[in-house]
PDB file of C-alpha atoms in Angstrom:
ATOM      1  CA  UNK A   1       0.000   0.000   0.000  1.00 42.00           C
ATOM      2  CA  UNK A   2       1.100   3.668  -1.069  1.00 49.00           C
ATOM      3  CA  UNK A   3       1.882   6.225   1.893  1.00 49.00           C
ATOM      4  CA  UNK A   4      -1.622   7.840   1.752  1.00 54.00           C
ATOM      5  CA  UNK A   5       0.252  11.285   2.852  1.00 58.00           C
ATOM      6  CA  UNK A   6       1.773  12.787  -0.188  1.00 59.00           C
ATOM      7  CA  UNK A   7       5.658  13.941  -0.032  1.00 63.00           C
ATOM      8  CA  UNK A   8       6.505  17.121  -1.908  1.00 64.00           C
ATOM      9  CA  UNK A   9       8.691  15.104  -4.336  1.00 63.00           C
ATOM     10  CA  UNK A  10       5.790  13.836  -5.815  1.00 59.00           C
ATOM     11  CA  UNK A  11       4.220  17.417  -6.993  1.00 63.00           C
ATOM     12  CA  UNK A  12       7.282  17.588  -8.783  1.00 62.00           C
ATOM     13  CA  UNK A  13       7.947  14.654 -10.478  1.00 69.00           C
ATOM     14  CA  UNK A  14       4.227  13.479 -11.611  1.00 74.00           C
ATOM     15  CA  UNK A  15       2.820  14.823 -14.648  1.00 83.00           C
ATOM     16  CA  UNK A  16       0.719  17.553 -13.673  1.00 83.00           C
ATOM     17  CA  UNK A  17      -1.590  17.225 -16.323  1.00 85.00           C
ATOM     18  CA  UNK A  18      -2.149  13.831 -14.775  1.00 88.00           C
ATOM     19  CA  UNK A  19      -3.243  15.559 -11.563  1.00 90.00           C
ATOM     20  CA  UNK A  20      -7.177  14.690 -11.345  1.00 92.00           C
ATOM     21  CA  UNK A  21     -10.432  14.349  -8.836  1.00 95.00           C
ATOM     22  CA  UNK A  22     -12.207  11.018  -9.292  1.00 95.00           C
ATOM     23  CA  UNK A  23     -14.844   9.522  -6.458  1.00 96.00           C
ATOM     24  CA  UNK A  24     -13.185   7.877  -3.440  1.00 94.00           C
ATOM     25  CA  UNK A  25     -13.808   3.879  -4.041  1.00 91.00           C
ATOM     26  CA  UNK A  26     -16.582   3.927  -0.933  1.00 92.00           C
ATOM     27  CA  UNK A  27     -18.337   5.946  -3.038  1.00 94.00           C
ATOM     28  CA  UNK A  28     -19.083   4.763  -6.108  1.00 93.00           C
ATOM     29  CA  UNK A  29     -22.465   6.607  -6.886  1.00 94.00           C
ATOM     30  CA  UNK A  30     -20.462  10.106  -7.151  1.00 95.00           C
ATOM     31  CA  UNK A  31     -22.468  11.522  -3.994  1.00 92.00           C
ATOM     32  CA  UNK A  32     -20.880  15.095  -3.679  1.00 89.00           C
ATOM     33  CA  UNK A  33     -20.778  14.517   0.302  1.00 90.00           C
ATOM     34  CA  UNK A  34     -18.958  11.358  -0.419  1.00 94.00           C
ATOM     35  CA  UNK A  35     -15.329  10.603  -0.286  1.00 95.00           C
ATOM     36  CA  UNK A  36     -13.382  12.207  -3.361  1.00 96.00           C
ATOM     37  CA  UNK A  37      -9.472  11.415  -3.948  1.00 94.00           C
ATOM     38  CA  UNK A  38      -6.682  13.150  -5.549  1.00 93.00           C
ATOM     39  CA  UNK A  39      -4.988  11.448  -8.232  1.00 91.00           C
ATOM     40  CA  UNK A  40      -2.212  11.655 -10.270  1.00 89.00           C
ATOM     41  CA  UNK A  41       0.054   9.514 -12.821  1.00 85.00           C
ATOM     42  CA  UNK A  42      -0.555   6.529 -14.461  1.00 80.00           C
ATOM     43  CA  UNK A  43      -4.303   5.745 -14.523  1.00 76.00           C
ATOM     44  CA  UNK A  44      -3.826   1.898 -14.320  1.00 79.00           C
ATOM     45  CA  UNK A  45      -1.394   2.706 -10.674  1.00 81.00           C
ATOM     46  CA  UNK A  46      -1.620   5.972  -9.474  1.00 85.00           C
ATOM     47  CA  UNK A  47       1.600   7.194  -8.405  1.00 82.00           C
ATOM     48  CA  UNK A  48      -0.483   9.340  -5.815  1.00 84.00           C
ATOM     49  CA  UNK A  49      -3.760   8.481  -4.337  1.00 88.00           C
ATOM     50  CA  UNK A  50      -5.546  10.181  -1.597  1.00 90.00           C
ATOM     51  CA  UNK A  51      -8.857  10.882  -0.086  1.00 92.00           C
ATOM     52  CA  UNK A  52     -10.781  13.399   1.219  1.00 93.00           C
ATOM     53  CA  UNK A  53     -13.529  12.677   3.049  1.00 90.00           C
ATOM     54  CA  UNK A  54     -13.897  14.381   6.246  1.00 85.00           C
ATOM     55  CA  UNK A  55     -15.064  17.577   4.545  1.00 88.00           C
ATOM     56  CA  UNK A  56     -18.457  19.494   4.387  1.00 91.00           C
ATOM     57  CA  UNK A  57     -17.806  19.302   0.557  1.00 93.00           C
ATOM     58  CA  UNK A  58     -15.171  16.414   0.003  1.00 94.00           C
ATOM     59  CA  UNK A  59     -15.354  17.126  -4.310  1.00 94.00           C
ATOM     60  CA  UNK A  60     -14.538  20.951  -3.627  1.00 95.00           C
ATOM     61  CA  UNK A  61     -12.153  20.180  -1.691  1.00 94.00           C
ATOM     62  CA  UNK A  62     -10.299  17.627  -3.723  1.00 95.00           C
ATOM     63  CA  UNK A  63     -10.474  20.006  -6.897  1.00 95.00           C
ATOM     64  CA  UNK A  64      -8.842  22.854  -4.714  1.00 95.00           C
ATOM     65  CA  UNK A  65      -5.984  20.997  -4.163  1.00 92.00           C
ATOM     66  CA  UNK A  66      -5.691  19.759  -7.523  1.00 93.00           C
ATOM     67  CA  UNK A  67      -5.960  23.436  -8.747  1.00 93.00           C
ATOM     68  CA  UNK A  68      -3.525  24.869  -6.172  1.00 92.00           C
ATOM     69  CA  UNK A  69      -0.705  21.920  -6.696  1.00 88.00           C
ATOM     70  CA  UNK A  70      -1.000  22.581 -10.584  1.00 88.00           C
ATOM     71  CA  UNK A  71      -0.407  26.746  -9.823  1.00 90.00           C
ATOM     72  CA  UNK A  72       2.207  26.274  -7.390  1.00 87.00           C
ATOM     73  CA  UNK A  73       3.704  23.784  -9.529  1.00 84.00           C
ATOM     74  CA  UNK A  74       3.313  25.724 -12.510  1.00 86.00           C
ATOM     75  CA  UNK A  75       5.104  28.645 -11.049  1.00 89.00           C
ATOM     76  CA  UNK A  76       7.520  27.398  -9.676  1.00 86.00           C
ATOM     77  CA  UNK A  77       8.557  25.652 -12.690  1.00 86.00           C
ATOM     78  CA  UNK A  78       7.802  29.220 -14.435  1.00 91.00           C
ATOM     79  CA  UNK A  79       9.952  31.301 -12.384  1.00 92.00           C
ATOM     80  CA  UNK A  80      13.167  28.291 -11.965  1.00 92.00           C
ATOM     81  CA  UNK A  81      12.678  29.139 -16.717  1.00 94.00           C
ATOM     82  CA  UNK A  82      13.209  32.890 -16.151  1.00 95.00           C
ATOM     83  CA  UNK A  83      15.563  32.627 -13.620  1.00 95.00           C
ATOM     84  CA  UNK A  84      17.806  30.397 -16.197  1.00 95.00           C
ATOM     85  CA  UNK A  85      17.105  33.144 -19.325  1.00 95.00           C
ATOM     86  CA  UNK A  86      17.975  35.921 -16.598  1.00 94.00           C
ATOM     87  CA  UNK A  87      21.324  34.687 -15.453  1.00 94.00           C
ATOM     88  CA  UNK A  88      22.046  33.434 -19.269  1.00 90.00           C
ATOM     89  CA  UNK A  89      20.838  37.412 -20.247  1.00 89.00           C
ATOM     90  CA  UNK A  90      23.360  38.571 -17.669  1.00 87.00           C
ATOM     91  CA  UNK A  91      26.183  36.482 -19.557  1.00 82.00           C
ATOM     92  CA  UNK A  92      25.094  38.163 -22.925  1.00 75.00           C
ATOM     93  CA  UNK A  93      25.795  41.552 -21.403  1.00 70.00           C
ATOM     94  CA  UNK A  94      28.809  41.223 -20.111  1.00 65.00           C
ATOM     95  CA  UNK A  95      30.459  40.089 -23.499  1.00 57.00           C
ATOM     96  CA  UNK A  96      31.366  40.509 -26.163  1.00 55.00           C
ATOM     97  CA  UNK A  97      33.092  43.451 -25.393  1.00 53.00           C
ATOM     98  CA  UNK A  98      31.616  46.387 -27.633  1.00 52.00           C
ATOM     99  CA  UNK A  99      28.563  44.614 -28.564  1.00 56.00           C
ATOM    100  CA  UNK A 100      25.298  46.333 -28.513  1.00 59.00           C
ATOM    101  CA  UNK A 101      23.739  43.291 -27.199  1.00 56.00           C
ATOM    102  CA  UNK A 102      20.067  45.883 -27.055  1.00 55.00           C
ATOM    103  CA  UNK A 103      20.565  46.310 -30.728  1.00 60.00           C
ATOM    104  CA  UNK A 104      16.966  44.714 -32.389  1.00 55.00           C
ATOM    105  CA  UNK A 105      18.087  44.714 -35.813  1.00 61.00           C
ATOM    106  CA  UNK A 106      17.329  42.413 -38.418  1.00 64.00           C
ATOM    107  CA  UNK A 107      20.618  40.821 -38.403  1.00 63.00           C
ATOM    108  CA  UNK A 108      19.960  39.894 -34.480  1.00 64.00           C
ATOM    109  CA  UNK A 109      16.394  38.283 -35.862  1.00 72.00           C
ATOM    110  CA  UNK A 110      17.706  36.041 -38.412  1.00 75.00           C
ATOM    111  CA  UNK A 111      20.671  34.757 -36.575  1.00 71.00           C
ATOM    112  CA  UNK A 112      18.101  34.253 -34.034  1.00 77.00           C
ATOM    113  CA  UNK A 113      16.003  32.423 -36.218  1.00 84.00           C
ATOM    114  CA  UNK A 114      18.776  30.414 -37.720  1.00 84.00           C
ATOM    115  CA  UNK A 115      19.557  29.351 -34.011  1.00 82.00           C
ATOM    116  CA  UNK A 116      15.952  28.159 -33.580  1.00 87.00           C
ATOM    117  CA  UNK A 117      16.107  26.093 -37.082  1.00 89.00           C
ATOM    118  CA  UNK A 118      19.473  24.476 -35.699  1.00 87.00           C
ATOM    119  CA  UNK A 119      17.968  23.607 -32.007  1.00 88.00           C
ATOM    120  CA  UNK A 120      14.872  22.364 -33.630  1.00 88.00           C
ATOM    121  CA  UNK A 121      16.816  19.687 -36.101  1.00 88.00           C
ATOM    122  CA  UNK A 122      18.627  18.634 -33.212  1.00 85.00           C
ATOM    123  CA  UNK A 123      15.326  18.016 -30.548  1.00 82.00           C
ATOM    124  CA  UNK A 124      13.602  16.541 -33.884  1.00 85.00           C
ATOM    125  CA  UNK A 125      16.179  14.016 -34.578  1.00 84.00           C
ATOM    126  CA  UNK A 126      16.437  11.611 -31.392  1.00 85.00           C
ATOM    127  CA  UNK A 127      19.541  10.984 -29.454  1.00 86.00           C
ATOM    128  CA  UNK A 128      20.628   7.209 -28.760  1.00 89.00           C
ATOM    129  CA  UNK A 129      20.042   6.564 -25.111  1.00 89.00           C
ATOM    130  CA  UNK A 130      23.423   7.034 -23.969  1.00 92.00           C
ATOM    131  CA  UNK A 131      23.206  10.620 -25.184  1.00 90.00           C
ATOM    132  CA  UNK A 132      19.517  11.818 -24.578  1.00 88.00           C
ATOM    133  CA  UNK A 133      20.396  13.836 -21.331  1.00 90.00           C
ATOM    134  CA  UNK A 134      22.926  15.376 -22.936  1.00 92.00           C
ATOM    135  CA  UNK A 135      21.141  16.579 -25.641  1.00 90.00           C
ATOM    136  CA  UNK A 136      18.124  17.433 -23.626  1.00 88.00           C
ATOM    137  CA  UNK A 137      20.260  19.896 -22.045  1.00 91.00           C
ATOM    138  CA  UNK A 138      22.060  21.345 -25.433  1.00 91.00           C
ATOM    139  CA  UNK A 139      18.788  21.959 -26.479  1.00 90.00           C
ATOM    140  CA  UNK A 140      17.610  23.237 -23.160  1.00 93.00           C
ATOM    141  CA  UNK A 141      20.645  25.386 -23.023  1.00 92.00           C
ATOM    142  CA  UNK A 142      20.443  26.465 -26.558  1.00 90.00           C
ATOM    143  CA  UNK A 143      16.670  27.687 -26.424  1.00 91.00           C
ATOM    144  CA  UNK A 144      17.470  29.549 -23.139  1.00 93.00           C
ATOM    145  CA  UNK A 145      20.191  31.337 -24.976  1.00 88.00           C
ATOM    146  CA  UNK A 146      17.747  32.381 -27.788  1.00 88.00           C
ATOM    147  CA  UNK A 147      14.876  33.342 -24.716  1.00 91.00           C
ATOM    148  CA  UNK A 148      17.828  35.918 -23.367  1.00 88.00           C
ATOM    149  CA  UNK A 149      18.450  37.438 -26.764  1.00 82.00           C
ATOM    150  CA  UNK A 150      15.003  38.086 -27.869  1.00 83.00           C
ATOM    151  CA  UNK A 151      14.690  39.372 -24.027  1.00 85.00           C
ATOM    152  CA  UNK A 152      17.588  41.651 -24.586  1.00 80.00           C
ATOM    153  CA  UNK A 153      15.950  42.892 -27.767  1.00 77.00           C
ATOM    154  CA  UNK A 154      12.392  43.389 -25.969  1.00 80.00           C
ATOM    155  CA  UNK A 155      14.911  45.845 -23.657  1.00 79.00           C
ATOM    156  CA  UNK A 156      16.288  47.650 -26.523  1.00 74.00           C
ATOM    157  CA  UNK A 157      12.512  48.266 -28.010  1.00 74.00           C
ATOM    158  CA  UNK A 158      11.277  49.315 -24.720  1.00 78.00           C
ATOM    159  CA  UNK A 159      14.343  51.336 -24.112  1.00 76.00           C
ATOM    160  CA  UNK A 160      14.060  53.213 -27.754  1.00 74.00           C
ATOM    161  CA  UNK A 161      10.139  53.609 -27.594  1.00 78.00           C
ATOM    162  CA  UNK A 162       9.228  53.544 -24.099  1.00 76.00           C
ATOM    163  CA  UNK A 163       8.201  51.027 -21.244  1.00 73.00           C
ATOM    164  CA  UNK A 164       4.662  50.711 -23.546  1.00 70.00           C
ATOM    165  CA  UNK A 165       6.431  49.429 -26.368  1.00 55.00           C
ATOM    166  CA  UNK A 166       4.694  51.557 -28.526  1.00 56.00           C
TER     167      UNK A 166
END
């Protein structure tokens, strides 16, 4: 039997897509006042089951938690993505020396671009097993790289036209 107390490292490594409300198995006529359980992960084994029963409104309940988990989750995951395009941004600025790295010119865009069309033939084209990590994170590297540029670029627009980006 599963601990029926979830651990945080679950909310992290189970789909969260997966994350769902589904009737408790004492109640199997879908009575709102009945017992209603969290799942998530594999439908066939759940990699986390629990119930919530002891509730005025067990269903509510259950879909709150499901609902918070996949925001918390979702920002956390959000903010660890900008916090890798900030300190790669960071990088970009402090070389190369002489570069205008707020310029937004076309040049800037099509090397971008190019960049993109190289990253996306390489996460198109799978790795053999030995060397999917390490292309996972070329590719993860490589996009975060092109997310600091075009941020850079968003600077120079909003720096040349004003914060509205008109």
């Amino acid at each position: 039997m599963q601990n029926p107390i979830p651990v945080p490292e679950q909310i992290g490594t189970v789909d969260l897509a997966s994350w769902t409300v589904i009737p408790g198995q004492s109640n199997p006529n879908k009575d709102d006042h009945g017992a209603w359980a969290v799942t998530a992960g594999d439908v066939e084994q759940y990699d986390l089951y629990f119930e919530v029963a002891d509730a005025a409104r067990p269903r509510q309940v259950a879909e709150f938690i499901v609902e918070a988990v996949q925001a918390h989750a979702t920002r956390l995951r959000l903010g660890a993505a900008f916090a890798d395009v900030e300190r790669k941004r960071e990088g970009l600025r402090t070389k190369p020396p002489g570069a205008d790295l707020y310029e937004g010119d076309r040049s800037r865009v099509v090397a971008m671009m190019a960049q993109l069309g190289k990253l996306a033939a390489e996460a198109y084209e799978p790795a053999p097993a030995a060397e999917r990590d390490a292309q996972r994170q070329r590719v993860y590297d490589g996009v975060t790289e092109v997310a600091a540029l075009a941020v850079c670029w968003l600077e120079a627009h909003h720096a040349q036209y004003g914060i509205d980006g008109g």
